[in-house]
């Protein structure tokens, strides 16, 4: 039996070796097949990723160009607005000066009107006062009559001439306006 077992062993061992080698070869072939299939799928995926990255890069390039254009337009608009604001500054100064002048004119007119009203009231009150009855007038000397006529002419014209005062106010407002314009130029 030993011979037979030896002989059997000598035939079986190479055959088992051949079968093992055949199984290893088939397993390696299957492994290589699936590995090749996986690598091809990875290659397709990488190609798609590359294409997507190229599309994204093109989109970014287009957007960056548009963003640069938008920034340039915004800068141009900003410069234009600043230029126009500098042109409007004198107008705004003029409006402010006009407001101040109108305020001062309003104040002056208020003062004039209150003065005229008070003068009018005062003259009404003087008219309402009863005049004292003059006793028989004593004869005046020619010099006294001259003084009286001068007093009646000059004193009455000073008291009843509010138009002259108004002309002074008009002149003052005109001078003030010229002063403001001169000040605005410098």
Short mmCIF file of N, CA and C in Angstrom, two decimals:
data_model
loop_
_atom_site.label_atom_id
_atom_site.label_comp_id
_atom_site.label_asym_id
_atom_site.label_seq_id
_atom_site.Cartn_x
_atom_site.Cartn_y
_atom_site.Cartn_z
N UNK A 1 0.78 -1.14 0.00
CA UNK A 1 0.00 0.00 0.00
C UNK A 1 0.85 1.25 0.00
N UNK A 2 1.83 1.18 0.46
CA UNK A 2 2.71 2.32 0.48
C UNK A 2 3.16 2.67 -0.93
N UNK A 3 3.29 1.71 -1.70
CA UNK A 3 3.73 2.00 -3.05
C UNK A 3 2.58 2.64 -3.80
N UNK A 4 1.52 2.14 -3.60
CA UNK A 4 0.35 2.65 -4.28
C UNK A 4 0.01 4.04 -3.78
N UNK A 5 0.13 4.24 -2.57
CA UNK A 5 -0.12 5.56 -2.01
C UNK A 5 0.94 6.53 -2.49
N UNK A 6 2.11 6.01 -2.62
CA UNK A 6 3.18 6.87 -3.11
C UNK A 6 2.95 7.24 -4.55
N UNK A 7 2.51 6.25 -5.26
CA UNK A 7 2.26 6.47 -6.66
C UNK A 7 1.05 7.38 -6.80
N UNK A 8 0.09 7.16 -6.05
CA UNK A 8 -1.12 7.98 -6.08
C UNK A 8 -0.78 9.40 -5.64
N UNK A 9 0.03 9.49 -4.67
CA UNK A 9 0.44 10.80 -4.21
C UNK A 9 1.26 11.50 -5.27
N UNK A 10 2.07 10.77 -5.95
CA UNK A 10 2.90 11.38 -6.96
C UNK A 10 2.06 11.82 -8.15
N UNK A 11 0.95 11.21 -8.42
CA UNK A 11 0.08 11.61 -9.51
C UNK A 11 -0.89 12.71 -9.05
N UNK A 12 -1.34 12.63 -7.86
CA UNK A 12 -2.35 13.57 -7.33
C UNK A 12 -1.69 14.93 -7.04
N UNK A 13 -0.53 14.93 -6.54
CA UNK A 13 0.11 16.20 -6.15
C UNK A 13 0.33 17.07 -7.39
N UNK A 14 0.86 16.54 -8.50
CA UNK A 14 1.01 17.42 -9.65
C UNK A 14 -0.34 17.85 -10.19
N UNK A 15 -1.29 16.97 -10.10
CA UNK A 15 -2.61 17.30 -10.62
C UNK A 15 -3.26 18.38 -9.74
N UNK A 16 -3.11 18.23 -8.45
CA UNK A 16 -3.64 19.24 -7.55
C UNK A 16 -2.91 20.57 -7.78
N UNK A 17 -1.67 20.47 -8.05
CA UNK A 17 -0.90 21.67 -8.32
C UNK A 17 -1.40 22.31 -9.60
N UNK A 18 -1.67 21.51 -10.59
CA UNK A 18 -2.17 22.03 -11.86
C UNK A 18 -3.55 22.63 -11.69
N UNK A 19 -4.39 21.96 -10.91
CA UNK A 19 -5.75 22.48 -10.67
C UNK A 19 -5.66 23.78 -9.88
N UNK A 20 -4.79 23.80 -8.90
CA UNK A 20 -4.62 25.02 -8.10
C UNK A 20 -4.12 26.16 -8.96
N UNK A 21 -3.18 25.85 -9.83
CA UNK A 21 -2.66 26.88 -10.71
C UNK A 21 -3.75 27.34 -11.66
N UNK A 22 -4.58 26.39 -12.14
CA UNK A 22 -5.68 26.74 -13.05
C UNK A 22 -6.69 27.61 -12.31
N UNK A 23 -7.02 27.29 -11.06
CA UNK A 23 -7.98 28.07 -10.28
C UNK A 23 -7.40 29.47 -10.01
N UNK A 24 -6.11 29.50 -9.69
CA UNK A 24 -5.47 30.80 -9.44
C UNK A 24 -5.49 31.63 -10.72
N UNK A 25 -5.23 30.98 -11.85
CA UNK A 25 -5.23 31.70 -13.13
C UNK A 25 -6.62 32.23 -13.44
N UNK A 26 -7.66 31.39 -13.21
CA UNK A 26 -9.04 31.83 -13.47
C UNK A 26 -9.39 32.97 -12.51
N UNK A 27 -9.03 32.83 -11.24
CA UNK A 27 -9.32 33.87 -10.26
C UNK A 27 -8.61 35.17 -10.64
N UNK A 28 -7.35 35.04 -11.08
CA UNK A 28 -6.61 36.23 -11.50
C UNK A 28 -7.26 36.86 -12.72
N UNK A 29 -7.73 36.03 -13.66
CA UNK A 29 -8.38 36.54 -14.87
C UNK A 29 -9.67 37.27 -14.49
N UNK A 30 -10.46 36.67 -13.58
CA UNK A 30 -11.71 37.31 -13.14
C UNK A 30 -11.38 38.62 -12.42
N UNK A 31 -10.37 38.56 -11.56
CA UNK A 31 -9.96 39.76 -10.84
C UNK A 31 -9.49 40.84 -11.82
N UNK A 32 -8.72 40.45 -12.79
CA UNK A 32 -8.22 41.41 -13.80
C UNK A 32 -9.39 41.98 -14.59
N UNK A 33 -10.37 41.11 -14.94
CA UNK A 33 -11.54 41.57 -15.70
C UNK A 33 -12.30 42.64 -14.92
N UNK A 34 -12.61 42.34 -13.63
CA UNK A 34 -13.36 43.30 -12.84
C UNK A 34 -12.52 44.55 -12.52
N UNK A 35 -11.24 44.36 -12.38
CA UNK A 35 -10.36 45.50 -12.14
C UNK A 35 -10.33 46.40 -13.38
N UNK A 36 -10.26 45.79 -14.55
CA UNK A 36 -10.29 46.56 -15.79
C UNK A 36 -11.62 47.28 -15.93
N UNK A 37 -12.71 46.57 -15.62
CA UNK A 37 -14.04 47.19 -15.70
C UNK A 37 -14.14 48.38 -14.73
N UNK A 38 -13.63 48.22 -13.51
CA UNK A 38 -13.66 49.29 -12.52
C UNK A 38 -12.80 50.46 -12.97
N UNK A 39 -11.64 50.17 -13.50
CA UNK A 39 -10.76 51.23 -13.98
C UNK A 39 -11.38 51.99 -15.15
N UNK A 40 -12.08 51.25 -16.04
CA UNK A 40 -12.77 51.93 -17.15
C UNK A 40 -13.88 52.85 -16.62
N UNK A 41 -14.64 52.39 -15.63
CA UNK A 41 -15.69 53.22 -15.04
C UNK A 41 -15.07 54.44 -14.36
N UNK A 42 -13.95 54.26 -13.68
CA UNK A 42 -13.26 55.37 -13.03
C UNK A 42 -12.76 56.36 -14.07
N UNK A 43 -12.28 55.82 -15.21
CA UNK A 43 -11.80 56.69 -16.29
C UNK A 43 -12.94 57.51 -16.85
N UNK A 44 -14.09 56.88 -17.06
CA UNK A 44 -15.27 57.62 -17.56
C UNK A 44 -15.68 58.69 -16.56
N UNK A 45 -15.69 58.34 -15.28
CA UNK A 45 -16.06 59.32 -14.25
C UNK A 45 -15.06 60.47 -14.21
N UNK A 46 -13.79 60.17 -14.30
CA UNK A 46 -12.77 61.22 -14.31
C UNK A 46 -12.90 62.10 -15.55
N UNK A 47 -13.24 61.50 -16.69
CA UNK A 47 -13.46 62.30 -17.90
C UNK A 47 -14.64 63.26 -17.70
N UNK A 48 -15.71 62.76 -17.07
CA UNK A 48 -16.87 63.62 -16.82
C UNK A 48 -16.51 64.73 -15.83
N UNK A 49 -15.75 64.41 -14.80
CA UNK A 49 -15.32 65.42 -13.83
C UNK A 49 -14.45 66.47 -14.51
N UNK A 50 -13.56 66.02 -15.39
CA UNK A 50 -12.70 66.95 -16.12
C UNK A 50 -13.54 67.88 -16.99
N UNK A 51 -14.53 67.30 -17.68
CA UNK A 51 -15.40 68.12 -18.53
C UNK A 51 -16.20 69.12 -17.67
N UNK A 52 -16.69 68.68 -16.54
CA UNK A 52 -17.44 69.56 -15.65
C UNK A 52 -16.55 70.69 -15.13
N UNK A 53 -15.32 70.36 -14.76
CA UNK A 53 -14.39 71.38 -14.29
C UNK A 53 -14.07 72.39 -15.39
N UNK A 54 -13.96 71.92 -16.63
CA UNK A 54 -13.72 72.83 -17.74
C UNK A 54 -14.92 73.76 -17.94
N UNK A 55 -16.14 73.21 -17.85
CA UNK A 55 -17.34 74.04 -17.97
C UNK A 55 -17.41 75.07 -16.85
N UNK A 56 -17.09 74.64 -15.64
CA UNK A 56 -17.11 75.57 -14.50
C UNK A 56 -16.07 76.65 -14.70
N UNK A 57 -14.88 76.29 -15.18
CA UNK A 57 -13.84 77.28 -15.42
C UNK A 57 -14.28 78.29 -16.48
N UNK A 58 -14.92 77.81 -17.55
CA UNK A 58 -15.42 78.73 -18.59
C UNK A 58 -16.48 79.67 -18.02
N UNK A 59 -17.39 79.12 -17.21
CA UNK A 59 -18.44 79.93 -16.60
C UNK A 59 -17.83 80.98 -15.66
N UNK A 60 -16.83 80.58 -14.89
CA UNK A 60 -16.17 81.52 -13.98
C UNK A 60 -15.47 82.61 -14.78
N UNK A 61 -14.83 82.23 -15.88
CA UNK A 61 -14.17 83.24 -16.72
C UNK A 61 -15.18 84.24 -17.28
N UNK A 62 -16.32 83.73 -17.76
CA UNK A 62 -17.36 84.63 -18.29
C UNK A 62 -17.91 85.53 -17.19
N UNK A 63 -18.17 84.95 -16.03
CA UNK A 63 -18.71 85.74 -14.92
C UNK A 63 -17.69 86.76 -14.43
N UNK A 64 -16.45 86.40 -14.38
CA UNK A 64 -15.45 87.36 -13.91
C UNK A 64 -15.34 88.53 -14.88
N UNK A 65 -15.47 88.27 -16.16
CA UNK A 65 -15.46 89.35 -17.15
C UNK A 65 -16.66 90.27 -16.93
N UNK A 66 -17.85 89.67 -16.73
CA UNK A 66 -19.05 90.46 -16.51
C UNK A 66 -18.96 91.25 -15.19
N UNK A 67 -18.41 90.63 -14.17
CA UNK A 67 -18.25 91.32 -12.88
C UNK A 67 -17.29 92.50 -13.04
N UNK A 68 -16.21 92.29 -13.78
CA UNK A 68 -15.27 93.39 -14.02
C UNK A 68 -15.95 94.53 -14.78
N UNK A 69 -16.76 94.19 -15.76
CA UNK A 69 -17.49 95.22 -16.51
C UNK A 69 -18.45 95.97 -15.60
N UNK A 70 -19.14 95.23 -14.75
CA UNK A 70 -20.08 95.85 -13.82
C UNK A 70 -19.35 96.79 -12.86
N UNK A 71 -18.21 96.38 -12.37
CA UNK A 71 -17.43 97.22 -11.46
C UNK A 71 -16.95 98.47 -12.19
N UNK A 72 -16.53 98.33 -13.45
CA UNK A 72 -16.11 99.50 -14.21
C UNK A 72 -17.26 100.48 -14.39
N UNK A 73 -18.43 99.94 -14.74
CA UNK A 73 -19.61 100.81 -14.91
C UNK A 73 -19.97 101.48 -13.59
N UNK A 74 -19.89 100.74 -12.50
CA UNK A 74 -20.19 101.31 -11.19
C UNK A 74 -19.20 102.43 -10.86
N UNK A 75 -17.93 102.21 -11.15
CA UNK A 75 -16.94 103.27 -10.91
C UNK A 75 -17.21 104.49 -11.77
N UNK A 76 -17.59 104.27 -13.04
CA UNK A 76 -17.91 105.39 -13.91
C UNK A 76 -19.11 106.18 -13.37
N UNK A 77 -20.12 105.46 -12.92
CA UNK A 77 -21.32 106.11 -12.37
C UNK A 77 -20.95 106.89 -11.11
N UNK A 78 -20.10 106.30 -10.26
CA UNK A 78 -19.68 106.98 -9.03
C UNK A 78 -18.94 108.27 -9.36
N UNK A 79 -18.04 108.22 -10.33
CA UNK A 79 -17.31 109.42 -10.72
C UNK A 79 -18.27 110.47 -11.26
N UNK A 80 -19.23 110.04 -12.07
CA UNK A 80 -20.21 110.97 -12.64
C UNK A 80 -21.06 111.60 -11.54
N UNK A 81 -21.49 110.80 -10.59
CA UNK A 81 -22.31 111.33 -9.48
C UNK A 81 -21.50 112.31 -8.65
N UNK A 82 -20.23 111.98 -8.38
CA UNK A 82 -19.40 112.90 -7.61
C UNK A 82 -19.21 114.22 -8.37
N UNK A 83 -19.01 114.14 -9.68
CA UNK A 83 -18.86 115.35 -10.49
C UNK A 83 -20.13 116.19 -10.43
N UNK A 84 -21.26 115.54 -10.56
CA UNK A 84 -22.54 116.27 -10.53
C UNK A 84 -22.80 116.85 -9.15
N UNK A 85 -22.40 116.15 -8.10
CA UNK A 85 -22.58 116.67 -6.75
C UNK A 85 -21.73 117.94 -6.56
N UNK A 86 -20.52 117.93 -7.13
CA UNK A 86 -19.68 119.13 -7.04
C UNK A 86 -20.30 120.28 -7.81
N UNK A 87 -21.00 119.97 -8.90
CA UNK A 87 -21.65 121.03 -9.65
C UNK A 87 -22.87 121.56 -8.91
N UNK A 88 -23.52 120.72 -8.12
CA UNK A 88 -24.73 121.11 -7.39
C UNK A 88 -24.37 121.86 -6.11
N UNK A 89 -23.17 121.68 -5.59
CA UNK A 89 -22.77 122.35 -4.34
C UNK A 89 -23.02 123.86 -4.36
N UNK A 90 -22.62 124.59 -5.42
CA UNK A 90 -22.91 126.03 -5.41
C UNK A 90 -24.41 126.32 -5.38
N UNK A 91 -25.19 125.48 -6.04
CA UNK A 91 -26.64 125.68 -6.03
C UNK A 91 -27.17 125.50 -4.61
N UNK A 92 -26.67 124.48 -3.93
CA UNK A 92 -27.12 124.25 -2.56
C UNK A 92 -26.68 125.40 -1.64
N UNK A 93 -25.47 125.91 -1.86
CA UNK A 93 -25.02 127.07 -1.08
C UNK A 93 -25.92 128.28 -1.35
N UNK A 94 -26.28 128.46 -2.62
CA UNK A 94 -27.16 129.57 -2.98
C UNK A 94 -28.52 129.41 -2.31
N UNK A 95 -29.05 128.19 -2.33
CA UNK A 95 -30.35 127.94 -1.68
C UNK A 95 -30.25 128.23 -0.18
N UNK A 96 -29.15 127.79 0.43
CA UNK A 96 -28.97 128.06 1.86
C UNK A 96 -28.89 129.57 2.12
N UNK A 97 -28.09 130.27 1.29
CA UNK A 97 -27.97 131.73 1.44
C UNK A 97 -29.31 132.41 1.19
N UNK A 98 -30.04 131.92 0.19
CA UNK A 98 -31.36 132.49 -0.09
C UNK A 98 -32.29 132.29 1.09
N UNK A 99 -32.23 131.11 1.69
CA UNK A 99 -33.05 130.86 2.88
C UNK A 99 -32.71 131.80 4.01
N UNK A 100 -31.40 132.01 4.22
CA UNK A 100 -30.99 132.94 5.28
C UNK A 100 -31.44 134.36 4.96
N UNK A 101 -31.27 134.76 3.67
CA UNK A 101 -31.66 136.12 3.28
C UNK A 101 -33.17 136.29 3.43
N UNK A 102 -33.94 135.28 3.02
CA UNK A 102 -35.39 135.36 3.17
C UNK A 102 -35.79 135.44 4.63
N UNK A 103 -35.07 134.70 5.46
CA UNK A 103 -35.36 134.76 6.89
C UNK A 103 -35.10 136.16 7.43
N UNK A 104 -33.99 136.74 7.00
CA UNK A 104 -33.66 138.09 7.46
C UNK A 104 -34.64 139.12 6.89
N UNK A 105 -35.03 138.94 5.62
CA UNK A 105 -36.01 139.85 5.03
C UNK A 105 -37.34 139.73 5.76
N UNK A 106 -37.72 138.50 6.07
CA UNK A 106 -38.97 138.28 6.80
C UNK A 106 -38.91 138.97 8.15
N UNK A 107 -37.76 138.85 8.80
CA UNK A 107 -37.61 139.51 10.10
C UNK A 107 -37.70 141.03 9.94
N UNK A 108 -37.04 141.56 8.89
CA UNK A 108 -37.07 143.01 8.66
C UNK A 108 -38.49 143.47 8.34
N UNK A 109 -39.19 142.72 7.52
CA UNK A 109 -40.58 143.08 7.19
C UNK A 109 -41.45 143.03 8.43
N UNK A 110 -41.20 142.04 9.26
CA UNK A 110 -41.97 141.93 10.51
C UNK A 110 -41.71 143.16 11.38
N UNK A 111 -40.44 143.53 11.48
CA UNK A 111 -40.10 144.71 12.27
C UNK A 111 -40.75 145.97 11.68
N UNK A 112 -40.67 146.09 10.34
CA UNK A 112 -41.26 147.27 9.69
C UNK A 112 -42.76 147.30 9.93
N UNK A 113 -43.41 146.14 9.72
CA UNK A 113 -44.87 146.12 9.88
C UNK A 113 -45.27 146.41 11.32
N UNK A 114 -44.51 145.87 12.29
CA UNK A 114 -44.85 146.17 13.68
C UNK A 114 -44.63 147.65 13.97
N UNK A 115 -43.57 148.24 13.37
CA UNK A 115 -43.33 149.67 13.55
C UNK A 115 -44.44 150.51 12.95
N UNK A 116 -44.88 150.12 11.74
CA UNK A 116 -45.95 150.86 11.07
C UNK A 116 -47.24 150.74 11.87
N UNK A 117 -47.54 149.53 12.34
CA UNK A 117 -48.76 149.33 13.11
C UNK A 117 -48.70 150.14 14.40
N UNK A 118 -47.57 150.09 15.09
CA UNK A 118 -47.49 150.86 16.34
C UNK A 118 -47.58 152.36 16.06
N UNK A 119 -46.98 152.81 14.96
CA UNK A 119 -47.06 154.24 14.61
C UNK A 119 -48.52 154.61 14.27
N UNK A 120 -49.20 153.69 13.55
CA UNK A 120 -50.59 153.93 13.20
C UNK A 120 -51.44 154.00 14.46
N UNK A 121 -51.22 153.08 15.38
CA UNK A 121 -51.97 153.09 16.64
C UNK A 121 -51.68 154.36 17.42
N UNK A 122 -50.41 154.75 17.43
CA UNK A 122 -50.03 155.95 18.17
C UNK A 122 -50.70 157.18 17.57
N UNK A 123 -50.72 157.25 16.24
CA UNK A 123 -51.35 158.43 15.61
C UNK A 123 -52.86 158.42 15.86
N UNK A 124 -53.48 157.25 15.91
CA UNK A 124 -54.92 157.17 16.22
C UNK A 124 -55.18 157.63 17.65
N UNK A 125 -54.28 157.20 18.55
CA UNK A 125 -54.47 157.59 19.95
C UNK A 125 -54.31 159.11 20.09
N UNK A 126 -53.39 159.69 19.33
CA UNK A 126 -53.20 161.14 19.42
C UNK A 126 -54.42 161.88 18.87
N UNK A 127 -55.03 161.30 17.83
CA UNK A 127 -56.23 161.95 17.28
C UNK A 127 -57.40 161.87 18.24
N UNK A 128 -57.45 160.76 18.99
CA UNK A 128 -58.58 160.59 19.90
C UNK A 128 -58.46 161.47 21.14
N UNK A 129 -57.27 161.88 21.50
CA UNK A 129 -57.10 162.73 22.68
C UNK A 129 -57.80 164.06 22.42
N UNK A 130 -58.52 164.50 23.41
CA UNK A 130 -59.19 165.79 23.22
C UNK A 130 -58.16 166.91 23.20
N UNK A 131 -58.35 167.77 22.28
CA UNK A 131 -57.47 168.92 22.15
C UNK A 131 -57.90 169.96 23.20
N UNK A 132 -56.92 170.47 23.91
CA UNK A 132 -57.30 171.50 24.89
C UNK A 132 -57.78 172.76 24.16
N UNK A 133 -58.77 173.30 24.72
CA UNK A 133 -59.34 174.50 24.12
C UNK A 133 -58.39 175.64 24.39
N UNK A 134 -58.04 176.27 23.31
CA UNK A 134 -57.09 177.35 23.46
C UNK A 134 -57.84 178.61 23.90
N UNK A 135 -57.27 179.23 24.78
CA UNK A 135 -57.81 180.49 25.25
C UNK A 135 -57.48 181.55 24.21
N UNK A 136 -57.92 182.58 24.39
CA UNK A 136 -57.67 183.65 23.42
C UNK A 136 -56.19 183.77 23.22
N UNK A 137 -55.80 183.68 22.03
CA UNK A 137 -54.38 183.70 21.71
C UNK A 137 -53.83 185.09 21.91
N UNK A 138 -52.71 185.08 22.48
CA UNK A 138 -52.04 186.35 22.67
C UNK A 138 -51.33 186.69 21.36
N UNK A 139 -51.25 187.86 21.09
CA UNK A 139 -50.59 188.22 19.84
C UNK A 139 -49.13 187.82 19.89
N UNK A 140 -48.69 187.24 18.78
CA UNK A 140 -47.31 186.76 18.68
C UNK A 140 -46.47 187.81 17.98
N UNK A 141 -45.24 187.73 18.34
CA UNK A 141 -44.30 188.63 17.66
C UNK A 141 -43.94 188.00 16.32
N UNK A 142 -43.46 188.76 15.43
CA UNK A 142 -43.10 188.17 14.13
C UNK A 142 -42.05 187.07 14.26
N UNK A 143 -41.17 187.19 15.18
CA UNK A 143 -40.16 186.15 15.36
C UNK A 143 -40.79 184.86 15.86
N UNK A 144 -41.76 184.91 16.78
CA UNK A 144 -42.45 183.73 17.29
C UNK A 144 -43.24 183.06 16.18
N UNK A 145 -43.88 183.86 15.33
CA UNK A 145 -44.62 183.27 14.21
C UNK A 145 -43.68 182.53 13.26
N UNK A 146 -42.52 183.04 13.03
CA UNK A 146 -41.55 182.37 12.15
C UNK A 146 -41.11 181.05 12.74
N UNK A 147 -40.82 181.04 14.05
CA UNK A 147 -40.43 179.79 14.70
C UNK A 147 -41.56 178.77 14.65
N UNK A 148 -42.77 179.24 14.86
CA UNK A 148 -43.91 178.33 14.84
C UNK A 148 -44.10 177.74 13.45
N UNK A 149 -43.94 178.52 12.42
CA UNK A 149 -44.12 177.98 11.06
C UNK A 149 -43.01 176.98 10.72
N UNK A 150 -41.78 177.29 11.15
CA UNK A 150 -40.70 176.33 10.93
C UNK A 150 -40.96 175.03 11.68
N UNK A 151 -41.40 175.14 12.92
CA UNK A 151 -41.68 173.94 13.72
C UNK A 151 -42.79 173.12 13.09
N UNK A 152 -43.84 173.76 12.64
CA UNK A 152 -44.95 173.01 12.06
C UNK A 152 -44.54 172.32 10.77
N UNK A 153 -43.70 172.93 9.97
CA UNK A 153 -43.28 172.32 8.70
C UNK A 153 -42.30 171.20 8.95
N UNK A 154 -41.26 171.45 9.71
CA UNK A 154 -40.20 170.45 9.85
C UNK A 154 -40.55 169.35 10.83
N UNK A 155 -41.18 169.61 11.90
CA UNK A 155 -41.54 168.59 12.86
C UNK A 155 -42.63 167.68 12.32
N UNK A 156 -43.58 168.22 11.60
CA UNK A 156 -44.65 167.41 11.04
C UNK A 156 -44.12 166.51 9.95
N UNK A 157 -43.21 166.97 9.11
CA UNK A 157 -42.69 166.14 8.02
C UNK A 157 -41.86 164.99 8.58
N UNK A 158 -41.17 165.18 9.69
CA UNK A 158 -40.40 164.09 10.28
C UNK A 158 -41.33 163.05 10.87
N UNK A 159 -42.40 163.44 11.48
CA UNK A 159 -43.30 162.50 12.14
C UNK A 159 -44.16 161.75 11.14
N UNK A 160 -44.50 162.34 10.03
CA UNK A 160 -45.44 161.68 9.12
C UNK A 160 -44.75 161.21 7.85
N UNK A 161 -43.51 160.77 7.92
CA UNK A 161 -42.81 160.31 6.73
C UNK A 161 -42.30 158.88 6.93
N UNK A 162 -43.22 157.86 7.06
CA UNK A 162 -42.75 156.47 7.21
C UNK A 162 -42.20 155.91 5.90
N UNK A 163 -42.55 156.50 4.75
CA UNK A 163 -42.05 156.01 3.47
C UNK A 163 -40.55 156.13 3.36
N UNK A 164 -39.99 157.17 3.96
CA UNK A 164 -38.55 157.35 3.93
C UNK A 164 -37.86 156.23 4.71
N UNK A 165 -38.44 155.86 5.82
CA UNK A 165 -37.89 154.77 6.63
C UNK A 165 -37.93 153.46 5.86
N UNK A 166 -39.03 153.21 5.14
CA UNK A 166 -39.16 151.99 4.34
C UNK A 166 -38.13 151.97 3.23
N UNK A 167 -37.84 153.12 2.64
CA UNK A 167 -36.82 153.14 1.59
C UNK A 167 -35.45 152.78 2.16
N UNK A 168 -35.18 153.19 3.41
CA UNK A 168 -33.93 152.79 4.05
C UNK A 168 -33.88 151.28 4.26
N UNK A 169 -35.01 150.69 4.64
CA UNK A 169 -35.06 149.24 4.82
C UNK A 169 -34.82 148.54 3.49
N UNK A 170 -35.45 149.03 2.41
CA UNK A 170 -35.22 148.44 1.09
C UNK A 170 -33.76 148.53 0.69
N UNK A 171 -33.16 149.66 0.96
CA UNK A 171 -31.75 149.84 0.61
C UNK A 171 -30.89 148.86 1.43
N UNK A 172 -31.21 148.69 2.69
CA UNK A 172 -30.44 147.78 3.54
C UNK A 172 -30.58 146.34 3.06
N UNK A 173 -31.79 145.93 2.67
CA UNK A 173 -32.00 144.57 2.17
C UNK A 173 -31.22 144.38 0.87
N UNK A 174 -31.22 145.37 0.00
CA UNK A 174 -30.45 145.28 -1.25
C UNK A 174 -28.97 145.14 -0.99
N UNK A 175 -28.45 145.93 -0.06
CA UNK A 175 -27.04 145.84 0.29
C UNK A 175 -26.71 144.47 0.89
N UNK A 176 -27.60 143.99 1.75
CA UNK A 176 -27.39 142.68 2.37
C UNK A 176 -27.36 141.58 1.30
N UNK A 177 -28.25 141.65 0.34
CA UNK A 177 -28.29 140.66 -0.74
C UNK A 177 -27.00 140.70 -1.55
N UNK A 178 -26.51 141.90 -1.88
CA UNK A 178 -25.25 142.02 -2.63
C UNK A 178 -24.09 141.46 -1.81
N UNK A 179 -24.10 141.73 -0.50
CA UNK A 179 -23.05 141.20 0.36
C UNK A 179 -23.06 139.68 0.35
N UNK A 180 -24.23 139.09 0.43
CA UNK A 180 -24.35 137.62 0.42
C UNK A 180 -23.85 137.04 -0.89
N UNK A 181 -24.23 137.66 -2.01
CA UNK A 181 -23.78 137.17 -3.31
C UNK A 181 -22.26 137.26 -3.42
N UNK A 182 -21.70 138.35 -2.95
CA UNK A 182 -20.25 138.53 -3.00
C UNK A 182 -19.57 137.48 -2.13
N UNK A 183 -20.14 137.21 -0.96
CA UNK A 183 -19.59 136.23 -0.05
C UNK A 183 -19.68 134.82 -0.65
N UNK A 184 -20.75 134.52 -1.36
CA UNK A 184 -20.94 133.21 -1.97
C UNK A 184 -19.93 132.96 -3.08
N UNK A 185 -19.49 133.99 -3.76
CA UNK A 185 -18.51 133.81 -4.85
C UNK A 185 -17.15 133.40 -4.31
N UNK A 186 -16.83 133.84 -3.13
CA UNK A 186 -15.51 133.55 -2.57
C UNK A 186 -15.67 132.49 -1.53
#
